């Protein structure tokens, strides 16, 4: 970061000086991610009965918003080329290390590093042009603007996933109506209603439903079959599945 401050001043480059903010935001972003991961691992309490898994989502959201803020705030050419090349190399290493994480905070850190690497390419391209054509210093500003827009675009898929989790939407590949239909195919099941499927964080899917069973059926046996079916077909842990069984004579009529 100190090297970029000195290099940015000597090169008189807005892009390099602005990239100093990216390095500072990297430190803050990764600190937020680590803190969120620690808090999300804490055990549930009487007040927070689901635990603190959602802190992971809030941390990822804060990290992405930080990327937006820094990106929106965003000349000897050879200095630009040298510093941006080193910056790009370091961010490329981070992208490689973080690219396989399913955790939302790891994804947010990956997007941050990927965005920084794209911005480094912008500075590199601008530096090469200015190195060859020193009078074209406006390229520095143009490259910063163009690549900043591209970085913002890379954050949108993660924002979509964060929105879906906060809105308690069913994860991709799990359809509540299909699940209800499958359960109704069981011989002992008359109907299925109040089906809810949602995520509280990445990879943590919860299911709850009411199952109306025939009067001659054993409700405990049916409940176990339903839970095992959901576990096998949708790869959801049994402790995250809640099934309430009802006898047909006790069940309220549902559309």
Coordinates of C-alpha atoms in Angstrom, one line a residue:
X1 CA 0.0 0.0 0.0
X2 CA 2.9 2.4 0.8
X3 CA 4.4 1.4 -2.5
X4 CA 1.2 2.4 -4.3
X5 CA 1.0 5.7 -2.5
X6 CA 4.5 6.6 -3.5
X7 CA 4.2 5.2 -7.0
X8 CA 0.8 6.9 -7.6
X9 CA 2.1 10.3 -6.6
X10 CA 5.3 9.9 -8.7
X11 CA 3.3 8.6 -11.7
X12 CA 0.6 11.3 -11.1
X13 CA -2.0 8.5 -11.7
X14 CA -5.5 8.8 -10.4
X15 CA -6.0 5.0 -11.0
X16 CA -3.0 4.0 -8.8
X17 CA -3.8 6.5 -6.1
X18 CA -7.4 5.3 -6.0
X19 CA -6.2 1.7 -5.9
X20 CA -4.7 2.5 -2.5
X21 CA -8.3 2.6 -1.3
X22 CA -8.9 -0.8 -2.7
X23 CA -6.0 -2.2 -0.6
X24 CA -7.4 -0.6 2.5
X25 CA -10.8 -1.9 1.7
X26 CA -9.3 -5.4 1.2
X27 CA -8.1 -5.3 4.8
X28 CA -11.5 -4.1 6.1
X29 CA -13.4 -6.6 3.9
X30 CA -11.4 -9.6 5.0
X31 CA -11.6 -8.5 8.6
X32 CA -15.4 -8.3 8.3
X33 CA -15.5 -11.8 6.7
X34 CA -13.4 -13.3 9.4
X35 CA -15.5 -11.7 12.1
X36 CA -18.7 -12.8 10.5
X37 CA -17.4 -16.4 10.2
X38 CA -16.5 -16.4 13.9
X39 CA -19.9 -15.0 15.0
X40 CA -21.8 -17.5 12.7
X41 CA -20.1 -20.4 14.5
X42 CA -21.5 -19.4 17.9
X43 CA -24.2 -21.6 19.4
X44 CA -27.9 -20.7 19.5
X45 CA -29.3 -18.8 22.5
X46 CA -32.8 -18.5 23.9
X47 CA -33.1 -15.2 22.1
X48 CA -31.4 -16.3 18.8
X49 CA -32.9 -19.8 18.5
X50 CA -31.5 -20.4 14.9
X51 CA -28.0 -19.4 16.0
X52 CA -26.0 -16.7 14.2
X53 CA -25.8 -18.2 10.7
X54 CA -27.3 -15.0 9.2
X55 CA -24.4 -13.0 10.4
X56 CA -22.5 -14.6 7.5
X57 CA -25.0 -13.1 5.1
X58 CA -24.8 -9.6 6.7
X59 CA -21.0 -9.8 6.6
X60 CA -21.0 -10.7 2.9
X61 CA -23.5 -7.9 2.2
X62 CA -21.2 -5.4 4.0
X63 CA -18.2 -6.6 2.0
X64 CA -20.0 -6.1 -1.3
X65 CA -21.3 -2.7 -0.3
X66 CA -17.7 -1.7 0.6
X67 CA -16.6 -2.9 -2.9
X68 CA -19.3 -0.6 -4.4
X69 CA -18.3 2.4 -2.3
X70 CA -14.5 2.1 -3.0
X71 CA -15.1 1.4 -6.7
X72 CA -17.3 4.4 -7.1
X73 CA -14.6 6.7 -5.6
X74 CA -12.2 5.7 -8.2
X75 CA 1.0 10.1 -15.3
X76 CA 4.6 8.3 -15.9
X77 CA 3.3 5.3 -17.7
X78 CA 6.1 2.8 -16.8
X79 CA 5.3 3.2 -13.0
X80 CA 1.7 2.5 -13.7
X81 CA 2.6 -0.6 -15.6
X82 CA 5.0 -1.9 -12.9
X83 CA 2.7 -1.3 -9.9
X84 CA -0.5 -2.5 -11.7
X85 CA 1.3 -5.7 -12.8
X86 CA 2.3 -6.5 -9.3
X87 CA -1.1 -5.7 -8.0
X88 CA -2.7 -7.9 -10.6
X89 CA -0.4 -10.8 -9.7
X90 CA -1.3 -10.6 -6.0
X91 CA -5.0 -10.4 -6.7
X92 CA -4.7 -13.3 -9.1
X93 CA -3.2 -15.4 -6.3
X94 CA -6.1 -14.4 -4.0
X95 CA -8.7 -15.3 -6.7
X96 CA -7.1 -18.7 -7.0
X97 CA -7.1 -19.3 -3.3
X98 CA -10.7 -18.1 -2.7
X99 CA -12.3 -19.4 -5.9
X100 CA -13.6 -22.7 -4.5
X101 CA -15.4 -21.5 -1.3
X102 CA -19.1 -22.1 -1.0
X103 CA -19.4 -19.9 2.1
X104 CA -21.0 -16.5 1.4
X105 CA -18.1 -14.6 3.0
X106 CA -15.5 -16.5 1.0
X107 CA -17.6 -15.7 -2.1
X108 CA -17.6 -12.0 -1.2
X109 CA -13.9 -12.0 -0.6
X110 CA -13.4 -13.8 -4.0
X111 CA -15.6 -11.2 -5.8
X112 CA -13.6 -8.4 -4.1
X113 CA -10.2 -9.9 -5.2
X114 CA -11.6 -10.6 -8.7
X115 CA -12.8 -7.1 -8.9
X116 CA -9.4 -5.7 -7.9
X117 CA -7.7 -7.9 -10.4
X118 CA -9.9 -6.4 -13.2
X119 CA -9.2 -2.9 -12.0
X120 CA -5.5 -3.7 -12.1
X121 CA -5.9 -4.7 -15.7
X122 CA -7.5 -1.4 -16.4
X123 CA -4.6 0.5 -14.8
X124 CA -2.1 -1.8 -16.7
X125 CA -3.8 -1.0 -20.0
X126 CA -3.9 2.7 -19.3
X127 CA -0.2 2.6 -18.2
X128 CA 0.9 0.9 -21.4
X129 CA -1.0 3.5 -23.5
X130 CA 0.4 6.4 -21.6
X131 CA 3.9 4.9 -21.6
X132 CA 3.7 4.7 -25.4
X133 CA 1.7 8.0 -25.9
X134 CA 2.5 10.3 -22.9
X135 CA 0.0 12.9 -24.1
X136 CA -3.0 10.6 -23.7
X137 CA -3.2 10.9 -20.0
X138 CA -7.0 11.0 -20.2
X139 CA -6.8 7.2 -20.8
X140 CA -6.0 6.9 -17.1
X141 CA -9.4 8.2 -16.2
X142 CA -11.3 6.4 -18.9
X143 CA -9.8 3.0 -18.0
X144 CA -10.6 3.6 -14.3
X145 CA -14.3 4.4 -15.2
X146 CA -14.8 1.5 -17.7
X147 CA -13.3 -1.2 -15.4
X148 CA -15.1 0.2 -12.3
X149 CA -18.4 -0.4 -14.1
X150 CA -17.3 -4.0 -14.9
X151 CA -16.4 -4.6 -11.2
X152 CA -19.8 -3.5 -10.1
X153 CA -21.4 -5.9 -12.6
X154 CA -19.5 -8.8 -11.0
X155 CA -21.1 -8.2 -7.6
X156 CA -24.7 -8.5 -8.8
X157 CA -24.9 -12.4 -8.7
X158 CA -23.7 -12.4 -5.1
X159 CA -26.2 -9.6 -4.2
X160 CA -29.0 -11.8 -5.8
X161 CA -28.0 -14.8 -3.6
X162 CA -27.9 -12.6 -0.5
X163 CA -31.3 -11.2 -1.3
X164 CA -32.8 -14.7 -1.8
X165 CA -31.5 -15.8 1.6
X166 CA -32.7 -12.7 3.4
X167 CA -36.2 -13.2 1.7
X168 CA -36.2 -16.8 2.8
X169 CA -36.6 -18.1 -0.8
X170 CA -36.2 -21.8 -1.6
X171 CA -32.7 -22.6 -2.9
X172 CA -32.2 -23.4 -6.6
X173 CA -33.2 -27.0 -7.4
X174 CA -35.7 -27.3 -4.6
X175 CA -39.4 -26.7 -5.5
X176 CA -42.0 -26.7 -2.7
X177 CA -44.8 -27.8 -5.0
X178 CA -42.7 -30.7 -6.4
X179 CA -41.8 -31.8 -2.9
X180 CA -45.4 -31.8 -1.8
X181 CA -46.5 -33.8 -4.9
X182 CA -43.8 -36.4 -4.2
X183 CA -44.9 -36.8 -0.6
X184 CA -48.5 -37.2 -1.7
X185 CA -47.5 -40.2 -3.8
X186 CA -46.9 -42.1 -0.5
X187 CA -49.7 -44.6 0.2
X188 CA -50.3 -43.4 3.8
X189 CA -50.4 -39.7 2.9
X190 CA -53.6 -37.9 2.0
X191 CA -52.3 -34.3 1.6
X192 CA -49.4 -32.0 2.3
X193 CA -49.7 -28.4 3.2
X194 CA -47.8 -25.5 4.8
X195 CA -44.6 -26.5 3.0
X196 CA -41.8 -24.0 3.7
X197 CA -38.2 -24.3 2.3
X198 CA -35.6 -21.7 3.0
X199 CA -31.9 -21.0 3.7
X200 CA -30.5 -19.3 6.7
X201 CA -27.0 -19.3 5.1
X202 CA -25.2 -20.9 2.2
X203 CA -25.6 -24.7 2.3
X204 CA -28.0 -24.6 5.4
X205 CA -31.4 -25.5 4.0
X206 CA -34.4 -25.9 6.3
X207 CA -37.8 -27.6 5.5
X208 CA -41.0 -27.7 7.4
X209 CA -44.4 -29.1 6.3
X210 CA -47.7 -30.5 7.6
X211 CA -48.7 -34.0 6.4
X212 CA -52.2 -35.4 6.7
X213 CA -52.1 -39.2 7.1
X214 CA -54.8 -41.8 6.7
X215 CA -56.6 -42.8 9.9
X216 CA -55.3 -46.4 9.8
X217 CA -51.7 -45.3 9.3
X218 CA -49.0 -45.0 12.0
X219 CA -48.2 -41.3 12.1
X220 CA -44.7 -41.9 13.6
X221 CA -43.8 -44.3 10.8
X222 CA -45.2 -41.9 8.1
X223 CA -43.2 -39.0 9.7
X224 CA -40.0 -41.0 9.6
X225 CA -40.6 -42.0 5.9
X226 CA -41.3 -38.4 4.9
X227 CA -38.1 -37.2 6.6
X228 CA -36.0 -39.9 5.0
X229 CA -37.5 -39.1 1.6
X230 CA -36.6 -35.4 1.9
X231 CA -33.1 -36.3 3.1
X232 CA -32.4 -38.7 0.2
X233 CA -34.0 -36.7 -2.6
X234 CA -32.9 -33.2 -1.6
X235 CA -29.8 -33.9 0.4
X236 CA -31.1 -32.0 3.5
X237 CA -29.9 -33.0 7.0
X238 CA -32.6 -34.7 9.1
X239 CA -32.1 -32.2 11.9
X240 CA -33.1 -29.4 9.6
X241 CA -36.4 -31.1 8.6
X242 CA -39.6 -30.5 10.6
X243 CA -42.7 -32.6 9.8
X244 CA -46.0 -32.3 11.6
X245 CA -48.4 -35.2 11.0
X246 CA -52.2 -34.8 11.2
X247 CA -55.0 -37.4 11.1
X248 CA -57.5 -36.7 8.4
X249 CA -60.4 -36.3 10.9
X250 CA -58.4 -33.6 12.7
X251 CA -57.0 -31.8 9.7
X252 CA -58.4 -28.5 8.5
X253 CA -59.5 -28.4 4.9
X254 CA -56.8 -26.8 2.8
X255 CA -57.0 -25.7 -0.8

